[in-house]
């Protein structure tokens, strides 16, 4: 065997399962939540929210003896966006998964076992990639919404000095009581977290649908075949992808929680009276 390899220059995979596992690990590394979150600008959005939080916390603790310092934070850059955009993005993500899973059972009818396995593996890979991208994109949109809430709170707190700007930019009627503001933010955050779970769960459900179609097709295709087949490889791949999506969902919720912590400082600092 070694002589054959030397003469032909061909490398023989002595451990196919190990090679397959290495390929799967490489796929998970290439299509990771953190990588996609970075591509969609998530870290930058968190940094902007942190900077907003730090700036207004500093202003509230510094005091305002002559009014000049506090004016530094009055002119706030606004960001376009709304809850409707979040709903559209969520629905598009859920719909995309449904499209990827729909009709897959039909595509497996009447083909050979190896082709069934290859098509299923390819579809699972596609769902995983799309799921990670959609989840990270949605998470970035949530962080952007949190930043916009911070801008909105500050604009509301400064409405006496910037009445015209406030009239144009404000989308939310914020209560003056900081506790009530926090309750309103909590309600919005819970809704956003629920949307994140909906996006993640839709792709996990899609994986289950694909596996179910695979199992039905492979059962028919191997009805008269009794030799060894990799019956568990597809299921193991599906389980691994589902686990990764669950982990990515948890990571997305952690990012949102981080943003909420920054937003909490904005709520507190904007509610503090000037010294």
PDB file of C-alpha atoms in Angstrom:
ATOM      1  CA  UNK A   1       0.000   0.000   0.000  1.00  0.00           C
ATOM      2  CA  UNK A   2       2.828   2.391   0.877  1.00  0.00           C
ATOM      3  CA  UNK A   3       4.536   1.524  -2.429  1.00  0.00           C
ATOM      4  CA  UNK A   4       1.293   2.256  -4.308  1.00  0.00           C
ATOM      5  CA  UNK A   5       1.030   5.657  -2.639  1.00  0.00           C
ATOM      6  CA  UNK A   6       4.661   6.433  -3.459  1.00  0.00           C
ATOM      7  CA  UNK A   7       4.392   5.419  -7.113  1.00  0.00           C
ATOM      8  CA  UNK A   8       1.027   7.018  -7.896  1.00  0.00           C
ATOM      9  CA  UNK A   9       1.246  10.050  -5.651  1.00  0.00           C
ATOM     10  CA  UNK A  10      -2.258   9.323  -4.365  1.00  0.00           C
ATOM     11  CA  UNK A  11      -3.021   9.630  -0.689  1.00  0.00           C
ATOM     12  CA  UNK A  12      -5.332   7.049   0.821  1.00  0.00           C
ATOM     13  CA  UNK A  13      -7.600   8.110   3.648  1.00  0.00           C
ATOM     14  CA  UNK A  14      -6.900   5.485   6.271  1.00  0.00           C
ATOM     15  CA  UNK A  15      -9.569   6.810   8.591  1.00  0.00           C
ATOM     16  CA  UNK A  16     -12.594   8.155   6.659  1.00  0.00           C
ATOM     17  CA  UNK A  17     -14.601   8.851   9.809  1.00  0.00           C
ATOM     18  CA  UNK A  18     -11.817  10.988  11.251  1.00  0.00           C
ATOM     19  CA  UNK A  19     -11.611  12.908   7.993  1.00  0.00           C
ATOM     20  CA  UNK A  20     -15.352  13.475   7.976  1.00  0.00           C
ATOM     21  CA  UNK A  21     -15.249  14.713  11.554  1.00  0.00           C
ATOM     22  CA  UNK A  22     -12.433  17.114  10.692  1.00  0.00           C
ATOM     23  CA  UNK A  23     -14.453  18.464   7.749  1.00  0.00           C
ATOM     24  CA  UNK A  24     -17.475  19.039   9.985  1.00  0.00           C
ATOM     25  CA  UNK A  25     -15.370  20.854  12.564  1.00  0.00           C
ATOM     26  CA  UNK A  26     -13.944  23.062   9.814  1.00  0.00           C
ATOM     27  CA  UNK A  27     -17.482  23.898   8.650  1.00  0.00           C
ATOM     28  CA  UNK A  28     -18.509  24.911  12.166  1.00  0.00           C
ATOM     29  CA  UNK A  29     -15.410  27.100  12.414  1.00  0.00           C
ATOM     30  CA  UNK A  30     -16.010  28.775   9.051  1.00  0.00           C
ATOM     31  CA  UNK A  31     -19.704  29.437   9.716  1.00  0.00           C
ATOM     32  CA  UNK A  32     -19.636  30.516  13.347  1.00  0.00           C
ATOM     33  CA  UNK A  33     -21.916  32.953  15.144  1.00  0.00           C
ATOM     34  CA  UNK A  34     -19.058  35.170  16.290  1.00  0.00           C
ATOM     35  CA  UNK A  35     -17.674  35.421  12.775  1.00  0.00           C
ATOM     36  CA  UNK A  36     -21.057  36.303  11.258  1.00  0.00           C
ATOM     37  CA  UNK A  37     -21.832  38.681  14.134  1.00  0.00           C
ATOM     38  CA  UNK A  38     -18.611  40.498  13.294  1.00  0.00           C
ATOM     39  CA  UNK A  39     -19.445  40.624   9.581  1.00  0.00           C
ATOM     40  CA  UNK A  40     -22.844  42.170  10.294  1.00  0.00           C
ATOM     41  CA  UNK A  41     -21.258  44.827  12.511  1.00  0.00           C
ATOM     42  CA  UNK A  42     -22.474  43.532  15.862  1.00  0.00           C
ATOM     43  CA  UNK A  43     -19.337  44.359  17.882  1.00  0.00           C
ATOM     44  CA  UNK A  44     -19.364  47.923  16.541  1.00  0.00           C
ATOM     45  CA  UNK A  45     -22.993  48.359  17.570  1.00  0.00           C
ATOM     46  CA  UNK A  46     -22.216  47.126  21.072  1.00  0.00           C
ATOM     47  CA  UNK A  47     -19.248  49.494  21.265  1.00  0.00           C
ATOM     48  CA  UNK A  48     -21.445  52.428  20.242  1.00  0.00           C
ATOM     49  CA  UNK A  49     -24.005  51.499  22.873  1.00  0.00           C
ATOM     50  CA  UNK A  50     -21.262  51.185  25.481  1.00  0.00           C
ATOM     51  CA  UNK A  51     -19.839  54.573  24.457  1.00  0.00           C
ATOM     52  CA  UNK A  52     -23.296  56.131  24.709  1.00  0.00           C
ATOM     53  CA  UNK A  53     -23.737  54.625  28.155  1.00  0.00           C
ATOM     54  CA  UNK A  54     -20.315  55.744  29.369  1.00  0.00           C
ATOM     55  CA  UNK A  55     -20.743  59.267  28.004  1.00  0.00           C
ATOM     56  CA  UNK A  56     -24.047  59.958  29.701  1.00  0.00           C
ATOM     57  CA  UNK A  57     -23.016  58.252  32.910  1.00  0.00           C
ATOM     58  CA  UNK A  58     -19.983  60.566  32.959  1.00  0.00           C
ATOM     59  CA  UNK A  59     -22.140  63.637  32.332  1.00  0.00           C
ATOM     60  CA  UNK A  60     -24.582  62.729  35.079  1.00  0.00           C
ATOM     61  CA  UNK A  61     -21.824  62.214  37.653  1.00  0.00           C
ATOM     62  CA  UNK A  62     -19.775  65.234  36.566  1.00  0.00           C
ATOM     63  CA  UNK A  63     -22.527  67.698  37.362  1.00  0.00           C
ATOM     64  CA  UNK A  64     -23.564  70.852  35.587  1.00  0.00           C
ATOM     65  CA  UNK A  65     -22.399  74.022  37.255  1.00  0.00           C
ATOM     66  CA  UNK A  66     -22.689  76.321  34.261  1.00  0.00           C
ATOM     67  CA  UNK A  67     -24.668  74.159  31.829  1.00  0.00           C
ATOM     68  CA  UNK A  68     -21.899  74.103  29.224  1.00  0.00           C
ATOM     69  CA  UNK A  69     -20.625  70.597  29.883  1.00  0.00           C
ATOM     70  CA  UNK A  70     -24.004  68.938  29.812  1.00  0.00           C
ATOM     71  CA  UNK A  71     -24.746  70.564  26.460  1.00  0.00           C
ATOM     72  CA  UNK A  72     -22.025  68.353  24.962  1.00  0.00           C
ATOM     73  CA  UNK A  73     -24.390  65.453  25.010  1.00  0.00           C
ATOM     74  CA  UNK A  74     -27.520  67.216  23.881  1.00  0.00           C
ATOM     75  CA  UNK A  75     -27.082  66.808  20.140  1.00  0.00           C
ATOM     76  CA  UNK A  76     -27.507  63.097  19.571  1.00  0.00           C
ATOM     77  CA  UNK A  77     -27.181  61.378  16.229  1.00  0.00           C
ATOM     78  CA  UNK A  78     -30.352  59.500  15.410  1.00  0.00           C
ATOM     79  CA  UNK A  79     -30.596  56.065  13.795  1.00  0.00           C
ATOM     80  CA  UNK A  80     -33.374  54.976  11.488  1.00  0.00           C
ATOM     81  CA  UNK A  81     -35.305  51.811  12.211  1.00  0.00           C
ATOM     82  CA  UNK A  82     -38.410  50.464  13.852  1.00  0.00           C
ATOM     83  CA  UNK A  83     -40.005  47.442  15.418  1.00  0.00           C
ATOM     84  CA  UNK A  84     -41.682  46.733  12.073  1.00  0.00           C
ATOM     85  CA  UNK A  85     -38.267  46.114  10.526  1.00  0.00           C
ATOM     86  CA  UNK A  86     -37.511  43.592  13.261  1.00  0.00           C
ATOM     87  CA  UNK A  87     -40.772  41.775  12.566  1.00  0.00           C
ATOM     88  CA  UNK A  88     -40.051  41.718   8.841  1.00  0.00           C
ATOM     89  CA  UNK A  89     -36.556  40.330   9.455  1.00  0.00           C
ATOM     90  CA  UNK A  90     -37.866  37.694  11.863  1.00  0.00           C
ATOM     91  CA  UNK A  91     -40.623  36.578   9.495  1.00  0.00           C
ATOM     92  CA  UNK A  92     -38.185  36.472   6.577  1.00  0.00           C
ATOM     93  CA  UNK A  93     -35.815  34.255   8.569  1.00  0.00           C
ATOM     94  CA  UNK A  94     -38.561  31.842   9.584  1.00  0.00           C
ATOM     95  CA  UNK A  95     -39.901  31.780   6.022  1.00  0.00           C
ATOM     96  CA  UNK A  96     -36.423  31.109   4.625  1.00  0.00           C
ATOM     97  CA  UNK A  97     -36.055  28.015   6.774  1.00  0.00           C
ATOM     98  CA  UNK A  98     -39.491  26.765   5.770  1.00  0.00           C
ATOM     99  CA  UNK A  99     -38.516  27.154   2.111  1.00  0.00           C
ATOM    100  CA  UNK A 100     -35.286  25.208   2.637  1.00  0.00           C
ATOM    101  CA  UNK A 101     -37.098  22.298   4.319  1.00  0.00           C
ATOM    102  CA  UNK A 102     -40.169  22.268   2.072  1.00  0.00           C
ATOM    103  CA  UNK A 103     -40.250  19.716  -0.707  1.00  0.00           C
ATOM    104  CA  UNK A 104     -37.079  17.996   0.414  1.00  0.00           C
ATOM    105  CA  UNK A 105     -38.835  14.644   0.872  1.00  0.00           C
ATOM    106  CA  UNK A 106     -39.961  14.742  -2.756  1.00  0.00           C
ATOM    107  CA  UNK A 107     -36.414  15.394  -3.952  1.00  0.00           C
ATOM    108  CA  UNK A 108     -35.244  12.155  -2.302  1.00  0.00           C
ATOM    109  CA  UNK A 109     -37.778   9.889  -3.982  1.00  0.00           C
ATOM    110  CA  UNK A 110     -36.398   7.190  -6.268  1.00  0.00           C
ATOM    111  CA  UNK A 111     -32.686   7.954  -5.921  1.00  0.00           C
ATOM    112  CA  UNK A 112     -29.811   5.768  -4.718  1.00  0.00           C
ATOM    113  CA  UNK A 113     -28.804   5.477  -1.088  1.00  0.00           C
ATOM    114  CA  UNK A 114     -25.518   7.339  -1.498  1.00  0.00           C
ATOM    115  CA  UNK A 115     -27.298  10.164  -3.299  1.00  0.00           C
ATOM    116  CA  UNK A 116     -29.866  10.376  -0.496  1.00  0.00           C
ATOM    117  CA  UNK A 117     -27.077  10.669   2.049  1.00  0.00           C
ATOM    118  CA  UNK A 118     -25.194  13.285   0.025  1.00  0.00           C
ATOM    119  CA  UNK A 119     -28.275  15.411  -0.603  1.00  0.00           C
ATOM    120  CA  UNK A 120     -29.295  15.252   3.034  1.00  0.00           C
ATOM    121  CA  UNK A 121     -25.818  16.211   4.203  1.00  0.00           C
ATOM    122  CA  UNK A 122     -25.810  19.118   1.761  1.00  0.00           C
ATOM    123  CA  UNK A 123     -29.226  20.328   2.881  1.00  0.00           C
ATOM    124  CA  UNK A 124     -28.252  20.118   6.556  1.00  0.00           C
ATOM    125  CA  UNK A 125     -25.092  22.087   5.815  1.00  0.00           C
ATOM    126  CA  UNK A 126     -27.146  24.711   4.002  1.00  0.00           C
ATOM    127  CA  UNK A 127     -29.657  25.046   6.838  1.00  0.00           C
ATOM    128  CA  UNK A 128     -26.850  25.368   9.364  1.00  0.00           C
ATOM    129  CA  UNK A 129     -25.106  28.081   7.373  1.00  0.00           C
ATOM    130  CA  UNK A 130     -28.315  30.010   6.730  1.00  0.00           C
ATOM    131  CA  UNK A 131     -29.416  29.620  10.345  1.00  0.00           C
ATOM    132  CA  UNK A 132     -26.177  31.031  11.740  1.00  0.00           C
ATOM    133  CA  UNK A 133     -26.253  33.970   9.325  1.00  0.00           C
ATOM    134  CA  UNK A 134     -29.896  34.766  10.024  1.00  0.00           C
ATOM    135  CA  UNK A 135     -29.477  34.460  13.783  1.00  0.00           C
ATOM    136  CA  UNK A 136     -26.409  36.684  13.890  1.00  0.00           C
ATOM    137  CA  UNK A 137     -28.029  39.236  11.572  1.00  0.00           C
ATOM    138  CA  UNK A 138     -31.122  39.357  13.753  1.00  0.00           C
ATOM    139  CA  UNK A 139     -29.022  39.695  16.901  1.00  0.00           C
ATOM    140  CA  UNK A 140     -27.203  42.657  15.355  1.00  0.00           C
ATOM    141  CA  UNK A 141     -30.552  44.235  14.553  1.00  0.00           C
ATOM    142  CA  UNK A 142     -31.632  43.799  18.169  1.00  0.00           C
ATOM    143  CA  UNK A 143     -28.467  45.512  19.410  1.00  0.00           C
ATOM    144  CA  UNK A 144     -29.151  48.346  16.965  1.00  0.00           C
ATOM    145  CA  UNK A 145     -32.668  48.629  18.376  1.00  0.00           C
ATOM    146  CA  UNK A 146     -31.234  48.865  21.889  1.00  0.00           C
ATOM    147  CA  UNK A 147     -28.951  51.672  20.734  1.00  0.00           C
ATOM    148  CA  UNK A 148     -31.958  53.450  19.240  1.00  0.00           C
ATOM    149  CA  UNK A 149     -33.831  53.071  22.521  1.00  0.00           C
ATOM    150  CA  UNK A 150     -30.900  54.723  24.263  1.00  0.00           C
ATOM    151  CA  UNK A 151     -31.011  57.613  21.782  1.00  0.00           C
ATOM    152  CA  UNK A 152     -34.763  57.883  22.284  1.00  0.00           C
ATOM    153  CA  UNK A 153     -34.436  57.992  26.074  1.00  0.00           C
ATOM    154  CA  UNK A 154     -31.801  60.722  25.898  1.00  0.00           C
ATOM    155  CA  UNK A 155     -33.870  62.744  23.441  1.00  0.00           C
ATOM    156  CA  UNK A 156     -36.833  62.467  25.798  1.00  0.00           C
ATOM    157  CA  UNK A 157     -34.748  63.588  28.772  1.00  0.00           C
ATOM    158  CA  UNK A 158     -33.482  66.578  26.787  1.00  0.00           C
ATOM    159  CA  UNK A 159     -36.796  67.534  25.211  1.00  0.00           C
ATOM    160  CA  UNK A 160     -36.916  70.880  27.000  1.00  0.00           C
ATOM    161  CA  UNK A 161     -33.629  71.962  25.424  1.00  0.00           C
ATOM    162  CA  UNK A 162     -34.176  70.227  22.068  1.00  0.00           C
ATOM    163  CA  UNK A 163     -37.898  70.386  21.610  1.00  0.00           C
ATOM    164  CA  UNK A 164     -37.831  70.608  17.809  1.00  0.00           C
ATOM    165  CA  UNK A 165     -35.460  67.646  17.431  1.00  0.00           C
ATOM    166  CA  UNK A 166     -37.468  65.651  19.912  1.00  0.00           C
ATOM    167  CA  UNK A 167     -40.686  66.228  18.021  1.00  0.00           C
ATOM    168  CA  UNK A 168     -39.094  64.955  14.809  1.00  0.00           C
ATOM    169  CA  UNK A 169     -37.171  61.969  16.145  1.00  0.00           C
ATOM    170  CA  UNK A 170     -39.094  60.526  19.062  1.00  0.00           C
ATOM    171  CA  UNK A 171     -41.035  57.354  18.353  1.00  0.00           C
ATOM    172  CA  UNK A 172     -41.827  56.376  21.946  1.00  0.00           C
ATOM    173  CA  UNK A 173     -43.657  58.228  24.685  1.00  0.00           C
ATOM    174  CA  UNK A 174     -41.350  57.532  27.612  1.00  0.00           C
ATOM    175  CA  UNK A 175     -42.729  57.800  31.153  1.00  0.00           C
ATOM    176  CA  UNK A 176     -40.810  60.173  33.391  1.00  0.00           C
ATOM    177  CA  UNK A 177     -40.407  57.592  36.147  1.00  0.00           C
ATOM    178  CA  UNK A 178     -37.202  55.587  35.621  1.00  0.00           C
ATOM    179  CA  UNK A 179     -38.796  52.421  37.007  1.00  0.00           C
ATOM    180  CA  UNK A 180     -41.588  52.636  34.453  1.00  0.00           C
ATOM    181  CA  UNK A 181     -39.012  53.220  31.725  1.00  0.00           C
ATOM    182  CA  UNK A 182     -37.172  50.100  32.819  1.00  0.00           C
ATOM    183  CA  UNK A 183     -40.418  48.099  32.689  1.00  0.00           C
ATOM    184  CA  UNK A 184     -41.062  49.306  29.151  1.00  0.00           C
ATOM    185  CA  UNK A 185     -37.544  48.372  28.060  1.00  0.00           C
ATOM    186  CA  UNK A 186     -37.891  44.985  29.733  1.00  0.00           C
ATOM    187  CA  UNK A 187     -41.080  44.322  27.781  1.00  0.00           C
ATOM    188  CA  UNK A 188     -39.391  45.224  24.504  1.00  0.00           C
ATOM    189  CA  UNK A 189     -36.323  43.135  25.390  1.00  0.00           C
ATOM    190  CA  UNK A 190     -38.465  40.098  26.184  1.00  0.00           C
ATOM    191  CA  UNK A 191     -40.183  40.464  22.828  1.00  0.00           C
ATOM    192  CA  UNK A 192     -36.821  40.690  21.049  1.00  0.00           C
ATOM    193  CA  UNK A 193     -35.493  37.647  22.924  1.00  0.00           C
ATOM    194  CA  UNK A 194     -38.609  35.737  21.930  1.00  0.00           C
ATOM    195  CA  UNK A 195     -37.963  36.632  18.299  1.00  0.00           C
ATOM    196  CA  UNK A 196     -34.372  35.372  18.590  1.00  0.00           C
ATOM    197  CA  UNK A 197     -35.680  32.064  19.914  1.00  0.00           C
ATOM    198  CA  UNK A 198     -38.245  31.902  17.104  1.00  0.00           C
ATOM    199  CA  UNK A 199     -35.537  32.330  14.473  1.00  0.00           C
ATOM    200  CA  UNK A 200     -33.291  29.716  16.074  1.00  0.00           C
ATOM    201  CA  UNK A 201     -36.097  27.222  16.707  1.00  0.00           C
ATOM    202  CA  UNK A 202     -37.374  27.526  13.145  1.00  0.00           C
ATOM    203  CA  UNK A 203     -34.044  26.301  11.768  1.00  0.00           C
ATOM    204  CA  UNK A 204     -33.803  23.561  14.383  1.00  0.00           C
ATOM    205  CA  UNK A 205     -37.288  22.432  13.358  1.00  0.00           C
ATOM    206  CA  UNK A 206     -36.165  22.525   9.740  1.00  0.00           C
ATOM    207  CA  UNK A 207     -33.300  20.189  10.600  1.00  0.00           C
ATOM    208  CA  UNK A 208     -35.750  17.755  12.190  1.00  0.00           C
ATOM    209  CA  UNK A 209     -37.948  17.889   9.081  1.00  0.00           C
ATOM    210  CA  UNK A 210     -34.986  17.116   6.836  1.00  0.00           C
ATOM    211  CA  UNK A 211     -33.914  14.190   9.022  1.00  0.00           C
ATOM    212  CA  UNK A 212     -37.465  12.849   9.014  1.00  0.00           C
ATOM    213  CA  UNK A 213     -37.545  13.009   5.214  1.00  0.00           C
ATOM    214  CA  UNK A 214     -34.144  11.307   5.065  1.00  0.00           C
ATOM    215  CA  UNK A 215     -35.228   8.482   7.349  1.00  0.00           C
ATOM    216  CA  UNK A 216     -38.349   7.828   5.291  1.00  0.00           C
ATOM    217  CA  UNK A 217     -36.392   7.836   2.025  1.00  0.00           C
ATOM    218  CA  UNK A 218     -33.564   5.662   3.315  1.00  0.00           C
ATOM    219  CA  UNK A 219     -36.064   3.157   4.677  1.00  0.00           C
ATOM    220  CA  UNK A 220     -37.556   2.699   1.222  1.00  0.00           C
ATOM    221  CA  UNK A 221     -34.203   2.680  -0.567  1.00  0.00           C
ATOM    222  CA  UNK A 222     -32.682   0.062   1.741  1.00  0.00           C
ATOM    223  CA  UNK A 223     -35.706  -2.198   2.033  1.00  0.00           C
ATOM    224  CA  UNK A 224     -33.829  -5.034   0.332  1.00  0.00           C
ATOM    225  CA  UNK A 225     -30.324  -4.054   1.415  1.00  0.00           C
ATOM    226  CA  UNK A 226     -28.803  -5.788   4.414  1.00  0.00           C
ATOM    227  CA  UNK A 227     -25.154  -4.719   4.318  1.00  0.00           C
ATOM    228  CA  UNK A 228     -23.748  -2.086   6.607  1.00  0.00           C
ATOM    229  CA  UNK A 229     -24.856   1.499   5.960  1.00  0.00           C
ATOM    230  CA  UNK A 230     -23.896   4.672   7.796  1.00  0.00           C
ATOM    231  CA  UNK A 231     -27.346   4.952   9.378  1.00  0.00           C
ATOM    232  CA  UNK A 232     -26.222   7.134  12.234  1.00  0.00           C
ATOM    233  CA  UNK A 233     -23.939   9.568  10.394  1.00  0.00           C
ATOM    234  CA  UNK A 234     -26.777  11.813   9.172  1.00  0.00           C
ATOM    235  CA  UNK A 235     -28.503  11.798  12.542  1.00  0.00           C
ATOM    236  CA  UNK A 236     -25.238  12.607  14.298  1.00  0.00           C
ATOM    237  CA  UNK A 237     -24.589  15.466  11.879  1.00  0.00           C
ATOM    238  CA  UNK A 238     -28.115  16.802  12.456  1.00  0.00           C
ATOM    239  CA  UNK A 239     -27.726  16.554  16.225  1.00  0.00           C
ATOM    240  CA  UNK A 240     -24.401  18.393  16.087  1.00  0.00           C
ATOM    241  CA  UNK A 241     -25.899  21.201  13.992  1.00  0.00           C
ATOM    242  CA  UNK A 242     -28.883  21.502  16.332  1.00  0.00           C
ATOM    243  CA  UNK A 243     -26.539  21.703  19.314  1.00  0.00           C
ATOM    244  CA  UNK A 244     -24.547  24.457  17.603  1.00  0.00           C
ATOM    245  CA  UNK A 245     -27.699  26.438  16.845  1.00  0.00           C
ATOM    246  CA  UNK A 246     -28.832  26.088  20.462  1.00  0.00           C
ATOM    247  CA  UNK A 247     -25.416  27.367  21.566  1.00  0.00           C
ATOM    248  CA  UNK A 248     -25.602  30.229  19.052  1.00  0.00           C
ATOM    249  CA  UNK A 249     -29.022  31.159  20.389  1.00  0.00           C
ATOM    250  CA  UNK A 250     -27.576  31.347  23.902  1.00  0.00           C
ATOM    251  CA  UNK A 251     -24.698  33.484  22.605  1.00  0.00           C
ATOM    252  CA  UNK A 252     -27.143  35.831  20.872  1.00  0.00           C
ATOM    253  CA  UNK A 253     -29.125  36.248  24.081  1.00  0.00           C
ATOM    254  CA  UNK A 254     -25.878  36.975  25.944  1.00  0.00           C
ATOM    255  CA  UNK A 255     -25.076  39.739  23.436  1.00  0.00           C
ATOM    256  CA  UNK A 256     -28.528  41.214  23.970  1.00  0.00           C
ATOM    257  CA  UNK A 257     -28.097  41.026  27.739  1.00  0.00           C
ATOM    258  CA  UNK A 258     -24.794  42.860  27.395  1.00  0.00           C
ATOM    259  CA  UNK A 259     -26.520  45.588  25.420  1.00  0.00           C
ATOM    260  CA  UNK A 260     -29.284  45.833  28.013  1.00  0.00           C
ATOM    261  CA  UNK A 261     -26.711  46.413  30.734  1.00  0.00           C
ATOM    262  CA  UNK A 262     -25.334  49.383  28.799  1.00  0.00           C
ATOM    263  CA  UNK A 263     -28.862  50.649  28.199  1.00  0.00           C
ATOM    264  CA  UNK A 264     -29.630  50.430  31.920  1.00  0.00           C
ATOM    265  CA  UNK A 265     -26.901  52.993  32.624  1.00  0.00           C
ATOM    266  CA  UNK A 266     -28.465  55.313  30.052  1.00  0.00           C
ATOM    267  CA  UNK A 267     -31.840  55.018  31.801  1.00  0.00           C
ATOM    268  CA  UNK A 268     -30.323  55.713  35.208  1.00  0.00           C
ATOM    269  CA  UNK A 269     -28.095  58.593  34.106  1.00  0.00           C
ATOM    270  CA  UNK A 270     -30.866  60.272  32.106  1.00  0.00           C
ATOM    271  CA  UNK A 271     -33.132  60.138  35.151  1.00  0.00           C
ATOM    272  CA  UNK A 272     -30.657  61.771  37.517  1.00  0.00           C
ATOM    273  CA  UNK A 273     -31.187  65.490  38.172  1.00  0.00           C
ATOM    274  CA  UNK A 274     -28.394  67.849  37.172  1.00  0.00           C
ATOM    275  CA  UNK A 275     -26.100  68.897  39.998  1.00  0.00           C
TER     276      UNK A 275
END
